[in-house]
Amino acid sequence: MDQELTSLAGVAAAAVVQQLTTSAWERIRSAVGELWRRRHPERAETVLAELGEAREEVAEARRAGDGQAEQEVVDLWGARLRRLLAADPGAADQLRSLVEELTGSSAPAAAQPSVNFQAHASGRARINQAVGDIHVNER
């Protein structure tokens, strides 16, 4: 599976889980059900039941302040969406639309990593920062 689809699955899982306990729940349930009905109709009802369980898990994790438990739900749904996209890359457009609807931005932009540099120096210190390779020749 190519990197773009892998990234899309991760972004979509994060967006879905983030919104599970909001007013977007019915829309998410409908969209996820539609994805599975088109690709694996025999699994659709099971997946929807599992999505409901995920919603309860996320609500409980948020009440308990358990970010790790919520991240585990994101990871689980990321893996499910990766498998779905691996079996049917054509589902990517539908998944991108859902991400755009939930986040207000397109999936490719949301999938791009961001970098935030912070550095503090004092005295005669020198700071070098780079996202990629950096070569410093001191003389």
Tab-separated table of N, CA and C in Angstrom:
chain	number	residue	atom	x	y	z
A	1	MET	N	0.847	-1.168	0.000
A	1	MET	CA	0.000	0.000	0.000
A	1	MET	C	0.892	1.230	0.000
A	2	ASP	N	0.537	2.221	-0.796
A	2	ASP	CA	1.411	3.386	-0.887
A	2	ASP	C	1.258	4.297	0.334
A	3	GLN	N	2.240	5.162	0.503
A	3	GLN	CA	2.315	6.031	1.677
A	3	GLN	C	1.121	6.969	1.777
A	4	GLU	N	0.616	7.448	0.646
A	4	GLU	CA	-0.525	8.364	0.675
A	4	GLU	C	-1.752	7.696	1.294
A	5	LEU	N	-2.031	6.453	0.919
A	5	LEU	CA	-3.185	5.747	1.471
A	5	LEU	C	-2.978	5.411	2.945
A	6	THR	N	-1.762	5.063	3.305
A	6	THR	CA	-1.453	4.792	4.710
A	6	THR	C	-1.680	6.048	5.540
A	7	SER	N	-1.208	7.168	5.034
A	7	SER	CA	-1.388	8.437	5.722
A	7	SER	C	-2.864	8.815	5.814
A	8	LEU	N	-3.588	8.616	4.731
A	8	LEU	CA	-5.018	8.907	4.721
A	8	LEU	C	-5.745	8.094	5.784
A	9	ALA	N	-5.416	6.832	5.905
A	9	ALA	CA	-6.057	5.979	6.909
A	9	ALA	C	-5.804	6.513	8.314
A	10	GLY	N	-4.582	6.946	8.585
A	10	GLY	CA	-4.259	7.494	9.906
A	10	GLY	C	-4.977	8.792	10.188
A	11	VAL	N	-5.010	9.682	9.209
A	11	VAL	CA	-5.693	10.967	9.370
A	11	VAL	C	-7.188	10.738	9.556
A	12	ALA	N	-7.748	9.827	8.762
A	12	ALA	CA	-9.181	9.552	8.860
A	12	ALA	C	-9.525	8.940	10.214
A	13	ALA	N	-8.708	8.018	10.690
A	13	ALA	CA	-8.964	7.400	11.993
A	13	ALA	C	-8.937	8.451	13.097
A	14	ALA	N	-7.965	9.335	13.052
A	14	ALA	CA	-7.879	10.392	14.065
A	14	ALA	C	-9.092	11.316	14.000
A	15	ALA	N	-9.507	11.676	12.792
A	15	ALA	CA	-10.657	12.571	12.634
A	15	ALA	C	-11.938	11.901	13.118
A	16	VAL	N	-12.115	10.639	12.769
A	16	VAL	CA	-13.317	9.910	13.183
A	16	VAL	C	-13.364	9.784	14.700
A	17	VAL	N	-12.288	9.338	15.307
A	17	VAL	CA	-12.266	9.135	16.755
A	17	VAL	C	-12.439	10.465	17.487
A	18	GLN	N	-11.824	11.517	16.985
A	18	GLN	CA	-11.953	12.838	17.602
A	18	GLN	C	-13.415	13.275	17.675
A	19	GLN	N	-14.188	12.898	16.659
A	19	GLN	CA	-15.575	13.359	16.558
A	19	GLN	C	-16.610	12.338	17.040
A	20	LEU	N	-16.189	11.175	17.515
A	20	LEU	CA	-17.137	10.129	17.884
A	20	LEU	C	-18.154	10.563	18.930
A	21	THR	N	-17.759	11.397	19.854
A	21	THR	CA	-18.664	11.767	20.943
A	21	THR	C	-19.303	13.132	20.718
A	22	THR	N	-19.281	13.608	19.491
A	22	THR	CA	-19.869	14.914	19.182
A	22	THR	C	-21.167	14.745	18.396
A	23	SER	N	-21.714	15.861	17.982
A	23	SER	CA	-22.942	15.829	17.183
A	23	SER	C	-22.712	15.224	15.803
A	24	ALA	N	-21.454	15.011	15.431
A	24	ALA	CA	-21.137	14.400	14.138
A	24	ALA	C	-21.301	12.873	14.171
A	25	TRP	N	-21.647	12.311	15.317
A	25	TRP	CA	-21.736	10.863	15.482
A	25	TRP	C	-22.589	10.201	14.401
A	26	GLU	N	-23.786	10.684	14.167
A	26	GLU	CA	-24.672	10.050	13.192
A	26	GLU	C	-24.062	10.086	11.791
A	27	ARG	N	-23.426	11.202	11.445
A	27	ARG	CA	-22.781	11.324	10.134
A	27	ARG	C	-21.623	10.337	10.007
A	28	ILE	N	-20.836	10.216	11.066
A	28	ILE	CA	-19.710	9.280	11.062
A	28	ILE	C	-20.230	7.850	10.918
A	29	ARG	N	-21.231	7.509	11.703
A	29	ARG	CA	-21.812	6.162	11.664
A	29	ARG	C	-22.315	5.849	10.255
A	30	SER	N	-22.993	6.793	9.657
A	30	SER	CA	-23.520	6.612	8.305
A	30	SER	C	-22.393	6.427	7.286
A	31	ALA	N	-21.369	7.273	7.363
A	31	ALA	CA	-20.265	7.217	6.396
A	31	ALA	C	-19.461	5.924	6.540
A	32	VAL	N	-19.178	5.521	7.771
A	32	VAL	CA	-18.416	4.286	7.991
A	32	VAL	C	-19.243	3.085	7.531
A	33	GLY	N	-20.526	3.104	7.844
A	33	GLY	CA	-21.396	2.022	7.385
A	33	GLY	C	-21.424	1.926	5.868
A	34	GLU	N	-21.484	3.072	5.215
A	34	GLU	CA	-21.495	3.093	3.745
A	34	GLU	C	-20.182	2.547	3.169
A	35	LEU	N	-19.063	2.929	3.766
A	35	LEU	CA	-17.762	2.414	3.314
A	35	LEU	C	-17.746	0.889	3.347
A	36	TRP	N	-18.181	0.316	4.466
A	36	TRP	CA	-18.130	-1.136	4.596
A	36	TRP	C	-19.215	-1.824	3.764
A	37	ARG	N	-20.382	-1.235	3.670
A	37	ARG	CA	-21.441	-1.861	2.866
A	37	ARG	C	-21.027	-1.991	1.404
A	38	ARG	N	-20.301	-1.009	0.907
A	38	ARG	CA	-19.865	-1.050	-0.499
A	38	ARG	C	-18.744	-2.053	-0.724
A	39	ARG	N	-17.890	-2.247	0.256
A	39	ARG	CA	-16.716	-3.093	0.060
A	39	ARG	C	-16.868	-4.472	0.688
A	40	HIS	N	-17.461	-4.526	1.868
A	40	HIS	CA	-17.619	-5.780	2.610
A	40	HIS	C	-18.993	-5.798	3.278
A	41	PRO	N	-20.058	-5.939	2.508
A	41	PRO	CA	-21.409	-5.851	3.075
A	41	PRO	C	-21.669	-6.857	4.200
A	42	GLU	N	-21.002	-7.987	4.148
A	42	GLU	CA	-21.213	-9.005	5.176
A	42	GLU	C	-20.652	-8.578	6.534
A	43	ARG	N	-19.756	-7.592	6.544
A	43	ARG	CA	-19.132	-7.111	7.789
A	43	ARG	C	-19.701	-5.788	8.291
A	44	ALA	N	-20.545	-5.148	7.513
A	44	ALA	CA	-20.982	-3.787	7.819
A	44	ALA	C	-21.634	-3.673	9.198
A	45	GLU	N	-22.552	-4.540	9.523
A	45	GLU	CA	-23.243	-4.432	10.821
A	45	GLU	C	-22.291	-4.666	11.990
A	46	THR	N	-21.360	-5.587	11.813
A	46	THR	CA	-20.367	-5.838	12.857
A	46	THR	C	-19.478	-4.619	13.053
A	47	VAL	N	-19.048	-4.021	11.960
A	47	VAL	CA	-18.189	-2.833	12.034
A	47	VAL	C	-18.937	-1.685	12.717
A	48	LEU	N	-20.219	-1.522	12.392
A	48	LEU	CA	-21.003	-0.461	13.028
A	48	LEU	C	-21.162	-0.705	14.533
A	49	ALA	N	-21.334	-1.951	14.921
A	49	ALA	CA	-21.401	-2.272	16.351
A	49	ALA	C	-20.065	-1.953	17.023
A	50	GLU	N	-18.968	-2.273	16.345
A	50	GLU	CA	-17.640	-1.982	16.887
A	50	GLU	C	-17.394	-0.478	16.960
A	51	LEU	N	-17.941	0.272	16.011
A	51	LEU	CA	-17.821	1.725	16.062
A	51	LEU	C	-18.572	2.277	17.274
A	52	GLY	N	-19.732	1.717	17.558
A	52	GLY	CA	-20.480	2.116	18.756
A	52	GLY	C	-19.698	1.820	20.024
A	53	GLU	N	-19.035	0.665	20.055
A	53	GLU	CA	-18.194	0.324	21.209
A	53	GLU	C	-17.032	1.304	21.326
A	54	ALA	N	-16.455	1.668	20.183
A	54	ALA	CA	-15.348	2.634	20.184
A	54	ALA	C	-15.822	3.969	20.740
A	55	ARG	N	-17.027	4.361	20.387
A	55	ARG	CA	-17.597	5.620	20.894
A	55	ARG	C	-17.670	5.593	22.420
A	56	GLU	N	-18.150	4.473	22.958
A	56	GLU	CA	-18.234	4.334	24.418
A	56	GLU	C	-16.847	4.352	25.055
A	57	GLU	N	-15.887	3.665	24.434
A	57	GLU	CA	-14.518	3.638	24.958
A	57	GLU	C	-13.902	5.031	24.982
A	58	VAL	N	-14.127	5.793	23.916
A	58	VAL	CA	-13.572	7.147	23.832
A	58	VAL	C	-14.218	8.041	24.883
A	59	ALA	N	-15.517	7.933	25.042
A	59	ALA	CA	-16.210	8.741	26.060
A	59	ALA	C	-15.663	8.431	27.449
A	60	GLU	N	-15.472	7.148	27.741
A	60	GLU	CA	-14.930	6.751	29.035
A	60	GLU	C	-13.485	7.226	29.198
A	61	ALA	N	-12.685	7.096	28.149
A	61	ALA	CA	-11.289	7.543	28.211
A	61	ALA	C	-11.220	9.046	28.467
A	62	ARG	N	-12.081	9.798	27.843
A	62	ARG	CA	-12.085	11.257	28.049
A	62	ARG	C	-12.530	11.610	29.458
A	63	ARG	N	-13.523	10.890	29.979
A	63	ARG	CA	-13.949	11.147	31.366
A	63	ARG	C	-12.811	10.867	32.342
A	64	ALA	N	-12.042	9.825	32.054
A	64	ALA	CA	-10.941	9.431	32.933
A	64	ALA	C	-9.650	10.186	32.630
A	65	GLY	N	-9.637	10.986	31.561
A	65	GLY	CA	-8.415	11.687	31.180
A	65	GLY	C	-7.340	10.737	30.693
A	66	ASP	N	-7.748	9.644	30.069
A	66	ASP	CA	-6.828	8.602	29.625
A	66	ASP	C	-6.546	8.753	28.130
A	67	GLY	N	-5.570	9.579	27.792
A	67	GLY	CA	-5.200	9.811	26.403
A	67	GLY	C	-4.666	8.564	25.724
A	68	GLN	N	-4.021	7.690	26.476
A	68	GLN	CA	-3.474	6.453	25.914
A	68	GLN	C	-4.601	5.547	25.411
A	69	ALA	N	-5.663	5.429	26.178
A	69	ALA	CA	-6.793	4.586	25.760
A	69	ALA	C	-7.437	5.147	24.493
A	70	GLU	N	-7.555	6.465	24.422
A	70	GLU	CA	-8.118	7.070	23.217
A	70	GLU	C	-7.205	6.847	22.015
A	71	GLN	N	-5.898	6.938	22.217
A	71	GLN	CA	-4.951	6.697	21.128
A	71	GLN	C	-5.024	5.257	20.641
A	72	GLU	N	-5.277	4.324	21.538
A	72	GLU	CA	-5.419	2.927	21.138
A	72	GLU	C	-6.620	2.747	20.208
A	73	VAL	N	-7.701	3.498	20.465
A	73	VAL	CA	-8.867	3.438	19.584
A	73	VAL	C	-8.507	4.011	18.214
A	74	VAL	N	-7.764	5.117	18.199
A	74	VAL	CA	-7.305	5.698	16.923
A	74	VAL	C	-6.460	4.676	16.164
A	75	ASP	N	-5.532	4.029	16.853
A	75	ASP	CA	-4.657	3.038	16.212
A	75	ASP	C	-5.461	1.867	15.640
A	76	LEU	N	-6.435	1.392	16.402
A	76	LEU	CA	-7.270	0.284	15.947
A	76	LEU	C	-8.030	0.653	14.674
A	77	TRP	N	-8.639	1.846	14.665
A	77	TRP	CA	-9.398	2.260	13.483
A	77	TRP	C	-8.475	2.612	12.322
A	78	GLY	N	-7.279	3.087	12.615
A	78	GLY	CA	-6.305	3.322	11.548
A	78	GLY	C	-5.959	2.019	10.843
A	79	ALA	N	-5.770	0.954	11.623
A	79	ALA	CA	-5.453	-0.359	11.037
A	79	ALA	C	-6.630	-0.879	10.209
A	80	ARG	N	-7.841	-0.705	10.710
A	80	ARG	CA	-9.020	-1.151	9.956
A	80	ARG	C	-9.148	-0.399	8.631
A	81	LEU	N	-8.941	0.899	8.695
A	81	LEU	CA	-9.061	1.696	7.474
A	81	LEU	C	-7.934	1.388	6.494
A	82	ARG	N	-6.734	1.106	6.991
A	82	ARG	CA	-5.630	0.705	6.105
A	82	ARG	C	-5.975	-0.589	5.380
A	83	ARG	N	-6.528	-1.556	6.107
A	83	ARG	CA	-6.914	-2.822	5.470
A	83	ARG	C	-8.006	-2.600	4.431
A	84	LEU	N	-8.954	-1.735	4.754
A	84	LEU	CA	-10.028	-1.431	3.802
A	84	LEU	C	-9.451	-0.804	2.535
A	85	LEU	N	-8.538	0.171	2.703
A	85	LEU	CA	-7.930	0.838	1.550
A	85	LEU	C	-7.006	-0.097	0.770
A	86	ALA	N	-6.357	-1.013	1.452
A	86	ALA	CA	-5.495	-1.970	0.758
A	86	ALA	C	-6.342	-2.885	-0.132
A	87	ALA	N	-7.496	-3.268	0.362
A	87	ALA	CA	-8.385	-4.138	-0.417
A	87	ALA	C	-9.079	-3.371	-1.536
A	88	ASP	N	-9.331	-2.073	-1.298
A	88	ASP	CA	-10.042	-1.268	-2.294
A	88	ASP	C	-9.542	0.174	-2.252
A	89	PRO	N	-8.465	0.484	-2.984
A	89	PRO	CA	-7.944	1.857	-3.011
A	89	PRO	C	-8.973	2.876	-3.502
A	90	GLY	N	-10.005	2.412	-4.206
A	90	GLY	CA	-11.053	3.310	-4.678
A	90	GLY	C	-11.865	3.928	-3.550
A	91	ALA	N	-11.772	3.363	-2.366
A	91	ALA	CA	-12.487	3.916	-1.212
A	91	ALA	C	-11.836	5.210	-0.714
A	92	ALA	N	-10.653	5.524	-1.217
A	92	ALA	CA	-9.911	6.695	-0.742
A	92	ALA	C	-10.683	7.995	-0.949
A	93	ASP	N	-11.342	8.142	-2.089
A	93	ASP	CA	-12.077	9.387	-2.344
A	93	ASP	C	-13.194	9.588	-1.322
A	94	GLN	N	-13.902	8.536	-1.022
A	94	GLN	CA	-14.982	8.619	-0.043
A	94	GLN	C	-14.416	8.943	1.348
A	95	LEU	N	-13.283	8.359	1.682
A	95	LEU	CA	-12.660	8.609	2.975
A	95	LEU	C	-12.117	10.040	3.054
A	96	ARG	N	-11.535	10.521	1.946
A	96	ARG	CA	-11.059	11.913	1.911
A	96	ARG	C	-12.218	12.887	2.135
A	97	SER	N	-13.350	12.608	1.526
A	97	SER	CA	-14.518	13.473	1.694
A	97	SER	C	-14.970	13.513	3.149
A	98	LEU	N	-14.948	12.367	3.795
A	98	LEU	CA	-15.325	12.324	5.209
A	98	LEU	C	-14.354	13.144	6.060
A	99	VAL	N	-13.059	12.985	5.796
A	99	VAL	CA	-12.054	13.746	6.552
A	99	VAL	C	-12.266	15.241	6.352
A	100	GLU	N	-12.498	15.629	5.107
A	100	GLU	CA	-12.720	17.042	4.811
A	100	GLU	C	-13.943	17.567	5.553
A	101	GLU	N	-14.986	16.776	5.574
A	101	GLU	CA	-16.212	17.177	6.271
A	101	GLU	C	-15.977	17.309	7.780
A	102	LEU	N	-15.233	16.377	8.358
A	102	LEU	CA	-15.018	16.376	9.803
A	102	LEU	C	-14.009	17.412	10.268
A	103	THR	N	-13.005	17.690	9.435
A	103	THR	CA	-11.933	18.579	9.872
A	103	THR	C	-11.973	19.950	9.237
A	104	GLY	N	-12.714	20.075	8.151
A	104	GLY	CA	-12.752	21.351	7.446
A	104	GLY	C	-11.541	21.572	6.556
A	105	SER	N	-10.686	20.550	6.416
A	105	SER	CA	-9.538	20.663	5.517
A	105	SER	C	-9.399	19.371	4.746
A	106	SER	N	-8.689	19.437	3.641
A	106	SER	CA	-8.525	18.243	2.816
A	106	SER	C	-7.545	17.281	3.466
A	107	ALA	N	-7.717	16.012	3.213
A	107	ALA	CA	-6.875	14.984	3.826
A	107	ALA	C	-5.401	15.118	3.472
A	108	PRO	N	-5.034	15.407	2.203
A	108	PRO	CA	-3.603	15.505	1.929
A	108	PRO	C	-2.923	16.587	2.761
A	109	ALA	N	-3.575	17.728	2.941
A	109	ALA	CA	-2.974	18.782	3.753
A	109	ALA	C	-2.904	18.356	5.206
A	110	ALA	N	-3.958	17.688	5.671
A	110	ALA	CA	-3.966	17.242	7.056
A	110	ALA	C	-2.943	16.138	7.284
A	111	ALA	N	-2.609	15.397	6.237
A	111	ALA	CA	-1.683	14.290	6.382
A	111	ALA	C	-0.234	14.750	6.420
A	112	GLN	N	0.033	15.982	6.043
A	112	GLN	CA	1.394	16.476	6.038
A	112	GLN	C	1.857	16.719	7.472
A	113	PRO	N	3.011	16.217	7.821
A	113	PRO	CA	3.502	16.450	9.178
A	113	PRO	C	3.874	17.912	9.362
A	114	SER	N	3.767	18.366	10.576
A	114	SER	CA	4.169	19.739	10.864
A	114	SER	C	5.390	19.706	11.775
A	115	VAL	N	6.165	20.735	11.699
A	115	VAL	CA	7.368	20.827	12.500
A	115	VAL	C	7.322	22.151	13.251
A	116	ASN	N	7.634	22.094	14.525
A	116	ASN	CA	7.655	23.291	15.351
A	116	ASN	C	8.995	23.309	16.085
A	117	PHE	N	9.833	24.265	15.734
A	117	PHE	CA	11.140	24.383	16.363
A	117	PHE	C	11.083	25.412	17.489
A	118	GLN	N	11.740	25.080	18.582
A	118	GLN	CA	11.944	26.044	19.657
A	118	GLN	C	13.364	25.850	20.176
A	119	ALA	N	14.051	26.933	20.382
A	119	ALA	CA	15.410	26.841	20.904
A	119	ALA	C	15.693	28.071	21.752
A	120	HIS	N	16.468	27.862	22.780
A	120	HIS	CA	16.868	28.966	23.659
A	120	HIS	C	18.372	28.832	23.889
A	121	ALA	N	19.063	29.889	23.665
A	121	ALA	CA	20.511	29.866	23.852
A	121	ALA	C	20.923	31.036	24.732
A	122	SER	N	22.036	30.876	25.362
A	122	SER	CA	22.573	31.989	26.153
A	122	SER	C	24.088	32.001	25.990
A	123	GLY	N	24.658	33.110	26.348
A	123	GLY	CA	26.107	33.228	26.228
A	123	GLY	C	26.533	33.143	24.773
A	124	ARG	N	27.533	32.323	24.520
A	124	ARG	CA	28.064	32.191	23.165
A	124	ARG	C	27.576	30.914	22.477
A	125	ALA	N	26.438	30.410	22.927
A	125	ALA	CA	25.900	29.165	22.362
A	125	ALA	C	25.467	29.373	20.926
A	126	ARG	N	25.502	28.302	20.184
A	126	ARG	CA	25.048	28.311	18.800
A	126	ARG	C	24.009	27.214	18.655
A	127	ILE	N	22.942	27.517	17.934
A	127	ILE	CA	21.869	26.546	17.716
A	127	ILE	C	21.729	26.309	16.224
A	128	ASN	N	21.692	25.054	15.838
A	128	ASN	CA	21.447	24.660	14.453
A	128	ASN	C	20.214	23.756	14.451
A	129	GLN	N	19.236	24.094	13.633
A	129	GLN	CA	18.032	23.275	13.537
A	129	GLN	C	17.743	22.985	12.067
A	130	ALA	N	17.246	21.784	11.813
A	130	ALA	CA	16.916	21.415	10.441
A	130	ALA	C	15.885	20.309	10.454
A	131	VAL	N	15.067	20.276	9.427
A	131	VAL	CA	14.113	19.184	9.262
A	131	VAL	C	14.803	18.000	8.603
A	132	GLY	N	15.717	18.272	7.696
A	132	GLY	CA	16.451	17.216	6.985
A	132	GLY	C	17.890	17.164	7.443
A	133	ASP	N	18.762	16.781	6.534
A	133	ASP	CA	20.186	16.698	6.846
A	133	ASP	C	20.746	18.082	7.127
A	134	ILE	N	21.726	18.110	8.019
A	134	ILE	CA	22.426	19.351	8.306
A	134	ILE	C	23.902	19.019	8.435
A	135	HIS	N	24.718	19.814	7.806
A	135	HIS	CA	26.169	19.634	7.863
A	135	HIS	C	26.776	20.927	8.391
A	136	VAL	N	27.462	20.838	9.497
A	136	VAL	CA	28.086	22.008	10.096
A	136	VAL	C	29.583	21.786	10.115
A	137	ASN	N	30.309	22.679	9.480
A	137	ASN	CA	31.770	22.609	9.485
A	137	ASN	C	32.286	23.734	10.331
A	138	GLU	N	32.742	23.403	11.519
A	138	GLU	CA	33.292	24.408	12.424
A	138	GLU	C	34.757	24.644	12.077
A	139	ARG	N	35.154	25.888	12.028
A	139	ARG	CA	36.557	26.216	11.791
A	139	ARG	C	37.036	27.196	12.800
